[in-house]
Amino acid sequence: MTISSNISLQPYNTFGIAASARYFSAVRSIQDIQELLHSIEYKNNKHLILGGGSNLLITKNVDALVIKNELKGIELIKETSDHVFVKCAAGEVWHEFVMWCINKNYGGLENLSLIPGCTGASPMQNIGAYGIEIKDTFYEMEAVHAETGELKTFSKTECEFGYRESVFKRKFKNQFIITSVTFQLSKHPVFHIEYGAIKQELDAMQISELNIQDISQAVINIRSSKLPDPKKIGNAGSFFKNPEVSFSVYENLKKEFPNLVAYPLENQNYKLAAGWLIEQSGLKGYRKGDAGVHVLQALVLVNYGNASGNEIYNLSTHVLQTVKDKFGVELEREVNII
Ligand code: FAD
Ligand code: EPU
């Protein structure tokens, strides 16, 4: 385990923002982490845990110790007649882990194919796509306490998962370094294809006998058709959350904007499609300098090359304000601002 100083973070964030870290260390084991916690650099500075850097917007040089999580390993830890329990180390690339499960015909994660980043960050915002969230197959996770160095196991309930939410973004923010996540996957996969676009894509693929490989491929096709590839154009996926509003707010908006895209929730509230709100505010494809609103998916902000983190942030403020002025709805940023 080594600690370097003044390291460029540009290769480590999918927005491709040029910024540096005061200190930087890659950790490959729990022992590495515990050793790092005893270092002067750790004790005298703030820290930032980094996975794939695909949910971050860096707005300034990071005056902290950046800890790059590179713990590797996938392990089958328990098996019953119906389920397998698979423990994945935090530094494994999420999509590679999903593919590993699909190749073994372990069902549950196929709808979450092609989400960038590492497994260790998946509980942070309870990653989700195409009708599934990790909470649906999450069993438990392990994390090192950032002060005591103790390894703690968290159950699903303790993680307090919500829509793009967990206890690690709130009460326990910056307090734990996630080292592994264990999923309970099905040996007899149940298919989740209710999400409209998946059905359409499967029809187009002319699948006769459905399996989880096909669902994964359908999700990959849909995502590739509208989400920008960070290797080609910097971005961090959806920049904002889809806002939740009360029934009366929804009803009033629907009267004024009959094409409003909204989904009813179990608690009687409605979730609005933020991408639709942004597009209807005239901002889809909007560009200021190298910071832009993606031309195919208005929920995604992009870096066309040399935008600074502040330029992207200022653009996000402009989007927030424009949507608020037109619809009276306040968007919330999903991406972690550093
Ligand atoms: P990072 O960006 O490195 O970190 C994110 C946050 O988690 C930071 O606060 C960081 O400090 C913290 N963190 C990271 N690892 C650890 C750890 N081991 N312990 C403690 N804290 C940690 N998200 C979705 O939910 N659904 C999608 O469909 C989706 N699509 C996307 C599409 C694109 C093109 C892109 C670029 C992003 C997308 N995202 C999506 C967002 C992103 O991929 C996920 O949030 C992902 O889980 C982030 O993983 P990461 O390793 O890159 O995290
Ligand atoms: N829409 C528009 N204009 C746009 C974008 C979207 O009108 O520019 C409309 C679409 O026509 C559709 C609705 O908005 O009717 C929803 O669009 P889409 O299915 O693309 O999903 P989303 O709500 O924009 C969410 C997640 C994504 C996830 C997809 C698929 C959030 C914040 N985003 O996007 O997650 O992949 O659904 O499940 O919940 C991420 O979190 O980074 C992310 C990419």
GROMACS .gro file of N, CA, C and O and ligand atoms in nm, residues 55 125 128-131 163-164 195 223 226-227 236-238 240-242 261 263 271 273-276 279-280 284 296-299 334, ligand 2:
model
  176
   55ASN      N    1  -2.026   0.857  -1.053
   55ASN     CA    2  -2.140   0.928  -0.993
   55ASN      C    3  -2.091   1.050  -0.915
   55ASN      O    4  -2.145   1.085  -0.811
  125GLN      N    5  -2.623   0.444  -0.347
  125GLN     CA    6  -2.749   0.506  -0.391
  125GLN      C    7  -2.848   0.398  -0.436
  125GLN      O    8  -2.938   0.425  -0.513
  128GLY      N    9  -3.030   0.149  -0.953
  128GLY     CA   10  -3.151   0.092  -1.011
  128GLY      C   11  -3.164   0.122  -1.158
  128GLY      O   12  -3.107   0.220  -1.208
  129ALA      N   13  -3.236   0.034  -1.227
  129ALA     CA   14  -3.267   0.057  -1.368
  129ALA      C   15  -3.368  -0.047  -1.414
  129ALA      O   16  -3.369  -0.160  -1.364
  130TYR      N   17  -3.453  -0.008  -1.505
  130TYR     CA   18  -3.548  -0.099  -1.570
  130TYR      C   19  -3.628  -0.184  -1.470
  130TYR      O   20  -3.641  -0.305  -1.482
  131GLY      N   21  -3.681  -0.111  -1.369
  131GLY     CA   22  -3.776  -0.173  -1.275
  131GLY      C   23  -3.713  -0.248  -1.160
  131GLY      O   24  -3.785  -0.306  -1.078
  163TYR      N   25  -3.523   0.526  -0.299
  163TYR     CA   26  -3.496   0.559  -0.439
  163TYR      C   27  -3.368   0.643  -0.446
  163TYR      O   28  -3.365   0.754  -0.396
  164ARG      N   29  -3.262   0.584  -0.500
  164ARG     CA   30  -3.130   0.648  -0.511
  164ARG      C   31  -3.082   0.697  -0.373
  164ARG      O   32  -3.018   0.801  -0.361
  195TYR      N   33  -4.108  -0.320  -1.759
  195TYR     CA   34  -4.063  -0.187  -1.802
  195TYR      C   35  -4.075  -0.181  -1.954
  195TYR      O   36  -4.007  -0.257  -2.026
  223ARG      N   37  -2.985   0.088  -2.337
  223ARG     CA   38  -2.896   0.185  -2.273
  223ARG      C   39  -2.797   0.243  -2.375
  223ARG      O   40  -2.773   0.363  -2.375
  226LYS      N   41  -2.935   0.530  -2.597
  226LYS     CA   42  -2.965   0.667  -2.554
  226LYS      C   43  -2.872   0.728  -2.450
  226LYS      O   44  -2.866   0.849  -2.436
  227LEU      N   45  -2.797   0.643  -2.379
  227LEU     CA   46  -2.708   0.701  -2.279
  227LEU      C   47  -2.569   0.720  -2.339
  227LEU      O   48  -2.517   0.629  -2.404
  236ALA      N   49  -2.208   1.150  -1.598
  236ALA     CA   50  -2.223   1.066  -1.479
  236ALA      C   51  -2.365   1.008  -1.474
  236ALA      O   52  -2.424   0.993  -1.367
  237GLY      N   53  -2.421   0.978  -1.590
  237GLY     CA   54  -2.558   0.924  -1.593
  237GLY      C   55  -2.658   1.034  -1.559
  237GLY      O   56  -2.630   1.154  -1.578
  238SER      N   57  -2.773   0.995  -1.505
  238SER     CA   58  -2.875   1.094  -1.469
  238SER      C   59  -2.816   1.193  -1.370
  238SER      O   60  -2.766   1.152  -1.264
  240PHE      N   61  -2.994   1.437  -1.229
  240PHE     CA   62  -3.099   1.468  -1.130
  240PHE      C   63  -3.181   1.343  -1.102
  240PHE      O   64  -3.187   1.251  -1.183
  241LYS      N   65  -3.250   1.344  -0.987
  241LYS     CA   66  -3.345   1.237  -0.957
  241LYS      C   67  -3.478   1.270  -1.023
  241LYS      O   68  -3.507   1.387  -1.049
  242ASN      N   69  -3.561   1.170  -1.044
  242ASN     CA   70  -3.698   1.196  -1.086
  242ASN      C   71  -3.776   1.243  -0.964
  242ASN      O   72  -3.783   1.170  -0.864
  261VAL      N   73  -4.523   1.330  -1.822
  261VAL     CA   74  -4.489   1.189  -1.800
  261VAL      C   75  -4.473   1.168  -1.649
  261VAL      O   76  -4.389   1.231  -1.585
  263TYR      N   77  -4.551   0.866  -1.303
  263TYR     CA   78  -4.581   0.729  -1.262
  263TYR      C   79  -4.640   0.731  -1.121
  263TYR      O   80  -4.581   0.791  -1.031
  271LYS      N   81  -4.431   1.010  -0.932
  271LYS     CA   82  -4.292   1.040  -0.971
  271LYS      C   83  -4.298   1.100  -1.111
  271LYS      O   84  -4.362   1.045  -1.200
  273ALA      N   85  -4.113   1.235  -1.464
  273ALA     CA   86  -3.992   1.209  -1.543
  273ALA      C   87  -3.917   1.341  -1.559
  273ALA      O   88  -3.957   1.430  -1.635
  274ALA      N   89  -3.805   1.353  -1.487
  274ALA     CA   90  -3.727   1.477  -1.491
  274ALA      C   91  -3.676   1.505  -1.632
  274ALA      O   92  -3.667   1.621  -1.673
  275GLY      N   93  -3.643   1.399  -1.706
  275GLY     CA   94  -3.595   1.416  -1.844
  275GLY      C   95  -3.700   1.489  -1.929
  275GLY      O   96  -3.668   1.576  -2.009
  276TRP      N   97  -3.826   1.453  -1.906
  276TRP     CA   98  -3.936   1.518  -1.979
  276TRP      C   99  -3.947   1.665  -1.939
  276TRP      O  100  -3.961   1.753  -2.024
  279GLU      N  101  -3.663   1.853  -2.097
  279GLU     CA  102  -3.683   1.867  -2.242
  279GLU      C  103  -3.792   1.972  -2.272
  279GLU      O  104  -3.773   2.059  -2.358
  280GLN      N  105  -3.902   1.965  -2.197
  280GLN     CA  106  -4.012   2.060  -2.219
  280GLN      C  107  -3.975   2.202  -2.177
  280GLN      O  108  -4.042   2.298  -2.215
  284LYS      N  109  -3.312   2.042  -2.379
  284LYS     CA  110  -3.248   1.922  -2.436
  284LYS      C  111  -3.151   1.968  -2.545
  284LYS      O  112  -3.190   2.044  -2.635
  296LEU      N  113  -2.981   1.332  -2.652
  296LEU     CA  114  -3.076   1.220  -2.658
  296LEU      C  115  -3.146   1.195  -2.525
  296LEU      O  116  -3.251   1.131  -2.522
  297GLN      N  117  -3.087   1.239  -2.414
  297GLN     CA  118  -3.142   1.211  -2.280
  297GLN      C  119  -3.118   1.336  -2.195
  297GLN      O  120  -3.007   1.359  -2.146
  298ALA      N  121  -3.223   1.416  -2.177
  298ALA     CA  122  -3.206   1.547  -2.114
  298ALA      C  123  -3.169   1.540  -1.965
  298ALA      O  124  -3.130   1.639  -1.905
  299LEU      N  125  -3.182   1.419  -1.906
  299LEU     CA  126  -3.149   1.404  -1.764
  299LEU      C  127  -2.997   1.392  -1.743
  299LEU      O  128  -2.948   1.396  -1.631
  334GLU      N  129  -2.869   1.413  -0.835
  334GLU     CA  130  -2.839   1.275  -0.794
  334GLU      C  131  -2.689   1.255  -0.777
  334GLU      O  132  -2.642   1.182  -0.691
  340EPU     N1  133  -3.788   1.158  -2.135
  340EPU     C1  134  -3.810   1.269  -2.215
  340EPU     N2  135  -3.702   1.339  -2.258
  340EPU     C2  136  -3.575   1.304  -2.227
  340EPU     C3  137  -3.553   1.193  -2.144
  340EPU     C4  138  -3.662   1.121  -2.099
  340EPU     O1  139  -3.923   1.303  -2.246
  340EPU     O2  140  -3.484   1.372  -2.272
  340EPU     C5  141  -3.903   1.079  -2.094
  340EPU     C6  142  -3.903   0.945  -2.170
  340EPU     O3  143  -3.969   0.957  -2.292
  340EPU     C7  144  -3.974   0.853  -2.076
  340EPU     C8  145  -3.940   0.908  -1.939
  340EPU     O4  146  -3.891   1.040  -1.958
  340EPU     O5  147  -4.114   0.864  -2.096
  340EPU     C9  148  -3.836   0.824  -1.865
  340EPU     O6  149  -3.718   0.815  -1.942
  340EPU     P1  150  -3.616   0.691  -1.929
  340EPU     O7  151  -3.689   0.562  -1.941
  340EPU     O8  152  -3.503   0.717  -2.019
  340EPU     O9  153  -3.567   0.694  -1.780
  340EPU     P2  154  -3.525   0.813  -1.684
  340EPU    O10  155  -3.633   0.836  -1.585
  340EPU    O11  156  -3.479   0.930  -1.762
  340EPU    C10  157  -3.427   0.651  -1.508
  340EPU    C11  158  -3.306   0.645  -1.421
  340EPU    C12  159  -3.188   0.589  -1.498
  340EPU    C13  160  -3.225   0.448  -1.543
  340EPU    C14  161  -3.349   0.456  -1.631
  340EPU    C15  162  -3.399   0.319  -1.671
  340EPU    C16  163  -3.325   0.817  -1.253
  340EPU    C17  164  -3.280   0.950  -1.206
  340EPU     N3  165  -3.274   0.776  -1.369
  340EPU    O12  166  -3.400   0.744  -1.611
  340EPU    O13  167  -3.076   0.581  -1.411
  340EPU    O14  168  -3.119   0.389  -1.614
  340EPU    O15  169  -3.455   0.522  -1.559
  340EPU    O16  170  -3.457   0.257  -1.561
  340EPU    O17  171  -3.404   0.752  -1.186
  340EPU    C18  172  -2.887   0.701  -1.332
  340EPU    O18  173  -2.935   0.694  -1.219
  340EPU    O19  174  -2.775   0.755  -1.354
  340EPU    C19  175  -2.960   0.647  -1.446
  340EPU    C20  176  -2.916   0.655  -1.571
   0.00000   0.00000   0.00000
